[in-house]
Amino acid sequence: MISRYVFGTMIETEAILQKPEQAQGPLPFLAADEDNMSFTYEMGDSDIVYGLGENVRGINKRGWIYTSMCSDNPHHHEDSHSLYGAHNFFLVDGKEQFGVFIDYPGIITFDVGYTRSSQLKIKASDWNLEVYVITGTDLKDIVKQFRHLIGRSYIAPLWAFGYGQSRWSYMNEEEVREVVRNHREAGIPLDSVYLDIDYMVRYEDFTINEEVFPDFAAFNQEMKEQNIHLVPIIDAGVKLEEGYQVCEEGLEKGYFCKKEDGSPFVAAVWPGKALFPDMLNPKAREWFGNQYKFLLDQGVEGFWNDMNEPAIFYTEDRLNAVMEQLDEFKGKNLDTHEFWRFTGLISGLSNNPEDYKCFYHDINGEKVRHDRVHNLFGYNMTRAAGEAFERLEPEKRILMFSRSSYTGMHRYGGIWQGDNKSWWSHILMSMKMMPSLNMCGYLYTGADIGGFSCDTTEDLVLRWLAFGIFTPLMRNHSAMGTRRQEAYRFEKLDGFRHIITMRYRLLPYLYSEYMKAALRDEMMFRPLAFDYPEDKFAAKVEDQLLVGDGIMIAPVYTQNADGRYVYLPEQMKLVRFREDGSMEEEILEAGHHYVEIPLTDVVFFLRPDHLIPMSRGGRCVEDVDFEHPETIAFVKTEAFYEYYHDGGYEKDYENPEHITWIRMDQSGRIR
């Protein structure tokens, strides 16, 4: 059951597709305090709080403060309060069981037992919001109701479930050819290569530097003939430059955000001085979305949107003010306090909260200050693209994922989990994010495999890949200036080839489970407690996940480990694929086990009376045989599998011909 409560007059987010009637009377579970603009809930000692989408720390969110403020934060440390997304949905499971969604476009904090260990406190920046309280038969049912409320998750083209290689930055055609050639020669599967900001002309959106990509359409076609998709980046900031058509047209039509006096708001990002399209103005959004046509017309079928929190390196006004203040320090003996004041002026230039109060949006003719709707910017940038694709390429699925997001954006694209680091702890962080993102509708997601910043190591990339083969977005991405981490550059080439090939062998199962989760408003990645609610120990396990209906995974995320401890809530079959091509199966009883997992092994666990479809792999998705899947099964009585397979590019998702039932009895016969 879903109840909707209204407080004040909310600025519409369009996160909810069809709103229930407004409920009357007091809120269930939550105590509202209008004077302090907050809600509280008294938690039991054993209560678990799930959700809040993209965030640091655990699957259980107790013990920390989380702030919904889309932030350009490349430092995903445990002391972070915000990352790139704002996902205000959570579940409480304990003495009471319910879900809550706070539909609110501004900054809001969730103190989940940090200030007071027994209290969950939600505090908004103003009292104009809507609260949805959801109850159901169990946690999965509550999530399903919420997901139905916010609409179907984005569905990517089939090729986008292949392995992608990215780096900031592949500078020219020949470097891209080299990356593709080295993967093919090494026998490492590959489906996409990503282009970061240096493919553009001086970081101008919707341009191509013809000095390094002299005929981009022809080059794109050359790559497609090798079953490689080029995926260019698009940034939120439009360079302020005379003669640049996108800039001049946007200024002429008044489509950029403005300061209070009506003059353009100027902030710096990659190109230096830039303007932000008013993504909350429908006309400006349509105009910006139409700009993608420049690249669609050259055969591009995928994009990633970046810097759309929006990120701000500095604003013109703040930079000028800081420059004046810096003069005070000339010739002075800077003591501790003065030195930190000096450095604080510089560090405070980027993403300064005061700058978000200095520009405005046009929302249905009303001038609205940005900080009141901050979390909607990246969502509506990706919405602009998604709506444009429906106009420009209505019959085709286009790959789209974003860095910033708010609930509702999941209908237009996926997300990647931002600028992580080449740290072992960030493998675990990504694992813990997968269920909470699925709860909020983000199914097409994954982390930068190997880590984006810092120098990676061979064993870290191998272990991360062994987890990444299960995530819908599987992309190796790293920053300029860090160690190159393309798979073919390491010593254990056979191991890299084996693990990445396993992704393609698992694709029939992974794609099928993704599609069923998207079409039925379900989670693909789940904590163990969601499927084993009576098992009190399962609720404490945070480093194992259920993937789809039949598989449990327990990745290794510790350096120099030869294996790990695994908890099985019930009897399961351990399935092991070794680098030499052999497969081993072993029945393990419920309980605790130490499982040896050598560096290049792929290990997962099959639930009883489940089977999964697999292929023989391929060098790209196009090579994978989805029509004649092989099966791996753990049959105690009888196993059924509902196999979803479509062409991967069309949009007739509900066609019953896409469903095939596979049945296996105890003798191993398939029917």
PDB file of C-alpha atoms in Angstrom, residues 344-469:
ATOM      1  CA  GLY A 344      41.053  27.629   2.010  1.00  0.00           C
ATOM      2  CA  LEU A 345      40.394  30.506  -0.349  1.00  0.00           C
ATOM      3  CA  ILE A 346      41.833  28.446  -3.212  1.00  0.00           C
ATOM      4  CA  SER A 347      40.210  25.139  -2.306  1.00  0.00           C
ATOM      5  CA  GLY A 348      36.896  26.896  -1.750  1.00  0.00           C
ATOM      6  CA  LEU A 349      36.667  27.924  -5.390  1.00  0.00           C
ATOM      7  CA  SER A 350      35.407  24.553  -6.600  1.00  0.00           C
ATOM      8  CA  ASN A 351      31.797  23.460  -6.084  1.00  0.00           C
ATOM      9  CA  ASN A 352      31.220  26.161  -3.497  1.00  0.00           C
ATOM     10  CA  PRO A 353      27.683  25.863  -2.066  1.00  0.00           C
ATOM     11  CA  GLU A 354      27.287  29.644  -2.202  1.00  0.00           C
ATOM     12  CA  ASP A 355      27.740  29.547  -5.979  1.00  0.00           C
ATOM     13  CA  TYR A 356      24.718  27.272  -6.289  1.00  0.00           C
ATOM     14  CA  LYS A 357      22.681  30.113  -4.768  1.00  0.00           C
ATOM     15  CA  CYS A 358      23.809  32.564  -7.444  1.00  0.00           C
ATOM     16  CA  PHE A 359      21.953  31.339 -10.520  1.00  0.00           C
ATOM     17  CA  TYR A 360      18.395  30.644 -11.492  1.00  0.00           C
ATOM     18  CA  HIS A 361      16.164  28.406 -13.578  1.00  0.00           C
ATOM     19  CA  ASP A 362      13.038  29.250 -15.522  1.00  0.00           C
ATOM     20  CA  ILE A 363      10.411  26.736 -14.387  1.00  0.00           C
ATOM     21  CA  ASN A 364       7.089  27.388 -16.086  1.00  0.00           C
ATOM     22  CA  GLY A 365       7.802  31.103 -16.143  1.00  0.00           C
ATOM     23  CA  GLU A 366       8.884  31.263 -12.484  1.00  0.00           C
ATOM     24  CA  LYS A 367      12.463  32.193 -11.575  1.00  0.00           C
ATOM     25  CA  VAL A 368      13.747  29.521  -9.158  1.00  0.00           C
ATOM     26  CA  ARG A 369      17.122  29.651  -7.424  1.00  0.00           C
ATOM     27  CA  HIS A 370      19.305  26.693  -8.317  1.00  0.00           C
ATOM     28  CA  ASP A 371      20.005  25.392  -4.809  1.00  0.00           C
ATOM     29  CA  ARG A 372      16.271  24.728  -4.341  1.00  0.00           C
ATOM     30  CA  VAL A 373      16.311  22.310  -7.302  1.00  0.00           C
ATOM     31  CA  HIS A 374      19.980  21.359  -7.365  1.00  0.00           C
ATOM     32  CA  ASN A 375      19.428  17.609  -7.550  1.00  0.00           C
ATOM     33  CA  LEU A 376      17.343  17.848 -10.713  1.00  0.00           C
ATOM     34  CA  PHE A 377      20.042  19.224 -13.012  1.00  0.00           C
ATOM     35  CA  GLY A 378      21.854  16.029 -14.046  1.00  0.00           C
ATOM     36  CA  TYR A 379      18.584  14.097 -14.154  1.00  0.00           C
ATOM     37  CA  ASN A 380      17.148  16.572 -16.655  1.00  0.00           C
ATOM     38  CA  MET A 381      20.318  16.688 -18.744  1.00  0.00           C
ATOM     39  CA  THR A 382      19.990  12.946 -19.299  1.00  0.00           C
ATOM     40  CA  ARG A 383      16.256  13.318 -19.740  1.00  0.00           C
ATOM     41  CA  ALA A 384      16.979  15.867 -22.486  1.00  0.00           C
ATOM     42  CA  ALA A 385      19.051  13.245 -24.286  1.00  0.00           C
ATOM     43  CA  GLY A 386      16.566  10.410 -23.717  1.00  0.00           C
ATOM     44  CA  GLU A 387      13.631  12.427 -25.000  1.00  0.00           C
ATOM     45  CA  ALA A 388      15.682  13.517 -28.005  1.00  0.00           C
ATOM     46  CA  PHE A 389      16.555   9.917 -28.849  1.00  0.00           C
ATOM     47  CA  GLU A 390      12.846   9.104 -28.908  1.00  0.00           C
ATOM     48  CA  ARG A 391      12.331  11.920 -31.416  1.00  0.00           C
ATOM     49  CA  LEU A 392      15.457  11.365 -33.512  1.00  0.00           C
ATOM     50  CA  GLU A 393      15.975   7.569 -33.393  1.00  0.00           C
ATOM     51  CA  PRO A 394      12.596   6.213 -32.201  1.00  0.00           C
ATOM     52  CA  GLU A 395      13.177   2.618 -33.295  1.00  0.00           C
ATOM     53  CA  LYS A 396      16.637   2.248 -31.792  1.00  0.00           C
ATOM     54  CA  ARG A 397      17.949   1.706 -28.282  1.00  0.00           C
ATOM     55  CA  ILE A 398      20.718   4.231 -27.568  1.00  0.00           C
ATOM     56  CA  LEU A 399      23.211   3.669 -24.767  1.00  0.00           C
ATOM     57  CA  MET A 400      23.040   6.478 -22.214  1.00  0.00           C
ATOM     58  CA  PHE A 401      24.433   6.739 -18.719  1.00  0.00           C
ATOM     59  CA  SER A 402      25.187   9.673 -16.490  1.00  0.00           C
ATOM     60  CA  ARG A 403      27.295  10.661 -13.512  1.00  0.00           C
ATOM     61  CA  SER A 404      24.674  12.719 -11.675  1.00  0.00           C
ATOM     62  CA  SER A 405      21.111  11.560 -11.078  1.00  0.00           C
ATOM     63  CA  TYR A 406      17.888  11.931  -9.122  1.00  0.00           C
ATOM     64  CA  THR A 407      15.017   9.464  -8.852  1.00  0.00           C
ATOM     65  CA  GLY A 408      13.239   9.533 -12.196  1.00  0.00           C
ATOM     66  CA  MET A 409      16.382   9.731 -14.299  1.00  0.00           C
ATOM     67  CA  HIS A 410      16.493   5.928 -14.203  1.00  0.00           C
ATOM     68  CA  ARG A 411      13.849   5.996 -16.972  1.00  0.00           C
ATOM     69  CA  TYR A 412      16.257   7.705 -19.393  1.00  0.00           C
ATOM     70  CA  GLY A 413      19.635   6.141 -18.657  1.00  0.00           C
ATOM     71  CA  GLY A 414      21.869   4.328 -16.225  1.00  0.00           C
ATOM     72  CA  ILE A 415      24.722   5.653 -14.127  1.00  0.00           C
ATOM     73  CA  TRP A 416      28.299   4.774 -13.530  1.00  0.00           C
ATOM     74  CA  GLN A 417      29.468   5.081  -9.947  1.00  0.00           C
ATOM     75  CA  GLY A 418      31.768   8.034 -10.476  1.00  0.00           C
ATOM     76  CA  ASP A 419      35.455   8.794 -10.088  1.00  0.00           C
ATOM     77  CA  ASN A 420      36.499   6.019  -7.746  1.00  0.00           C
ATOM     78  CA  LYS A 421      40.053   5.028  -6.908  1.00  0.00           C
ATOM     79  CA  SER A 422      42.233   1.984  -7.508  1.00  0.00           C
ATOM     80  CA  TRP A 423      41.637   0.808  -3.956  1.00  0.00           C
ATOM     81  CA  TRP A 424      40.593  -2.616  -2.782  1.00  0.00           C
ATOM     82  CA  SER A 425      37.949  -1.060  -0.555  1.00  0.00           C
ATOM     83  CA  HIS A 426      36.289   0.417  -3.637  1.00  0.00           C
ATOM     84  CA  ILE A 427      35.505  -3.037  -4.994  1.00  0.00           C
ATOM     85  CA  LEU A 428      33.505  -3.612  -1.833  1.00  0.00           C
ATOM     86  CA  MET A 429      31.958  -0.129  -2.005  1.00  0.00           C
ATOM     87  CA  SER A 430      30.665  -0.852  -5.495  1.00  0.00           C
ATOM     88  CA  MET A 431      29.251  -4.198  -4.385  1.00  0.00           C
ATOM     89  CA  LYS A 432      27.345  -2.558  -1.545  1.00  0.00           C
ATOM     90  CA  MET A 433      25.943   0.115  -3.864  1.00  0.00           C
ATOM     91  CA  MET A 434      24.440  -2.314  -6.358  1.00  0.00           C
ATOM     92  CA  PRO A 435      21.334  -3.307  -4.314  1.00  0.00           C
ATOM     93  CA  SER A 436      20.602   0.221  -3.093  1.00  0.00           C
ATOM     94  CA  LEU A 437      20.815   1.545  -6.647  1.00  0.00           C
ATOM     95  CA  ASN A 438      18.564  -1.261  -7.888  1.00  0.00           C
ATOM     96  CA  MET A 439      16.017  -0.294  -5.224  1.00  0.00           C
ATOM     97  CA  CYS A 440      15.890   3.191  -6.765  1.00  0.00           C
ATOM     98  CA  GLY A 441      15.482   1.913 -10.324  1.00  0.00           C
ATOM     99  CA  TYR A 442      19.108   2.036 -11.472  1.00  0.00           C
ATOM    100  CA  LEU A 443      19.723  -1.358 -13.032  1.00  0.00           C
ATOM    101  CA  TYR A 444      22.201  -0.352 -15.730  1.00  0.00           C
ATOM    102  CA  THR A 445      25.102   0.535 -13.471  1.00  0.00           C
ATOM    103  CA  GLY A 446      28.638  -0.431 -12.549  1.00  0.00           C
ATOM    104  CA  ALA A 447      31.892   1.043 -11.289  1.00  0.00           C
ATOM    105  CA  ASP A 448      35.067   1.988 -13.133  1.00  0.00           C
ATOM    106  CA  ILE A 449      36.775  -1.410 -13.116  1.00  0.00           C
ATOM    107  CA  GLY A 450      40.356  -1.220 -11.888  1.00  0.00           C
ATOM    108  CA  GLY A 451      39.677   2.192 -10.367  1.00  0.00           C
ATOM    109  CA  PHE A 452      39.648   5.584 -12.080  1.00  0.00           C
ATOM    110  CA  SER A 453      42.325   7.476 -10.167  1.00  0.00           C
ATOM    111  CA  CYS A 454      45.550   6.232  -8.528  1.00  0.00           C
ATOM    112  CA  ASP A 455      47.824   3.546  -9.981  1.00  0.00           C
ATOM    113  CA  THR A 456      46.208   0.143 -10.134  1.00  0.00           C
ATOM    114  CA  THR A 457      47.787  -3.308  -9.781  1.00  0.00           C
ATOM    115  CA  GLU A 458      47.357  -6.454 -11.814  1.00  0.00           C
ATOM    116  CA  ASP A 459      45.720  -8.418  -9.005  1.00  0.00           C
ATOM    117  CA  LEU A 460      43.319  -5.554  -8.240  1.00  0.00           C
ATOM    118  CA  VAL A 461      42.124  -5.404 -11.845  1.00  0.00           C
ATOM    119  CA  LEU A 462      41.689  -9.187 -11.989  1.00  0.00           C
ATOM    120  CA  ARG A 463      39.666  -9.295  -8.778  1.00  0.00           C
ATOM    121  CA  TRP A 464      37.584  -6.308  -9.848  1.00  0.00           C
ATOM    122  CA  LEU A 465      36.867  -7.927 -13.203  1.00  0.00           C
ATOM    123  CA  ALA A 466      35.737 -11.101 -11.426  1.00  0.00           C
ATOM    124  CA  PHE A 467      33.041  -8.978  -9.778  1.00  0.00           C
ATOM    125  CA  GLY A 468      32.491  -6.695 -12.781  1.00  0.00           C
ATOM    126  CA  ILE A 469      31.531  -9.561 -15.089  1.00  0.00           C
TER     127      ILE A 469
END
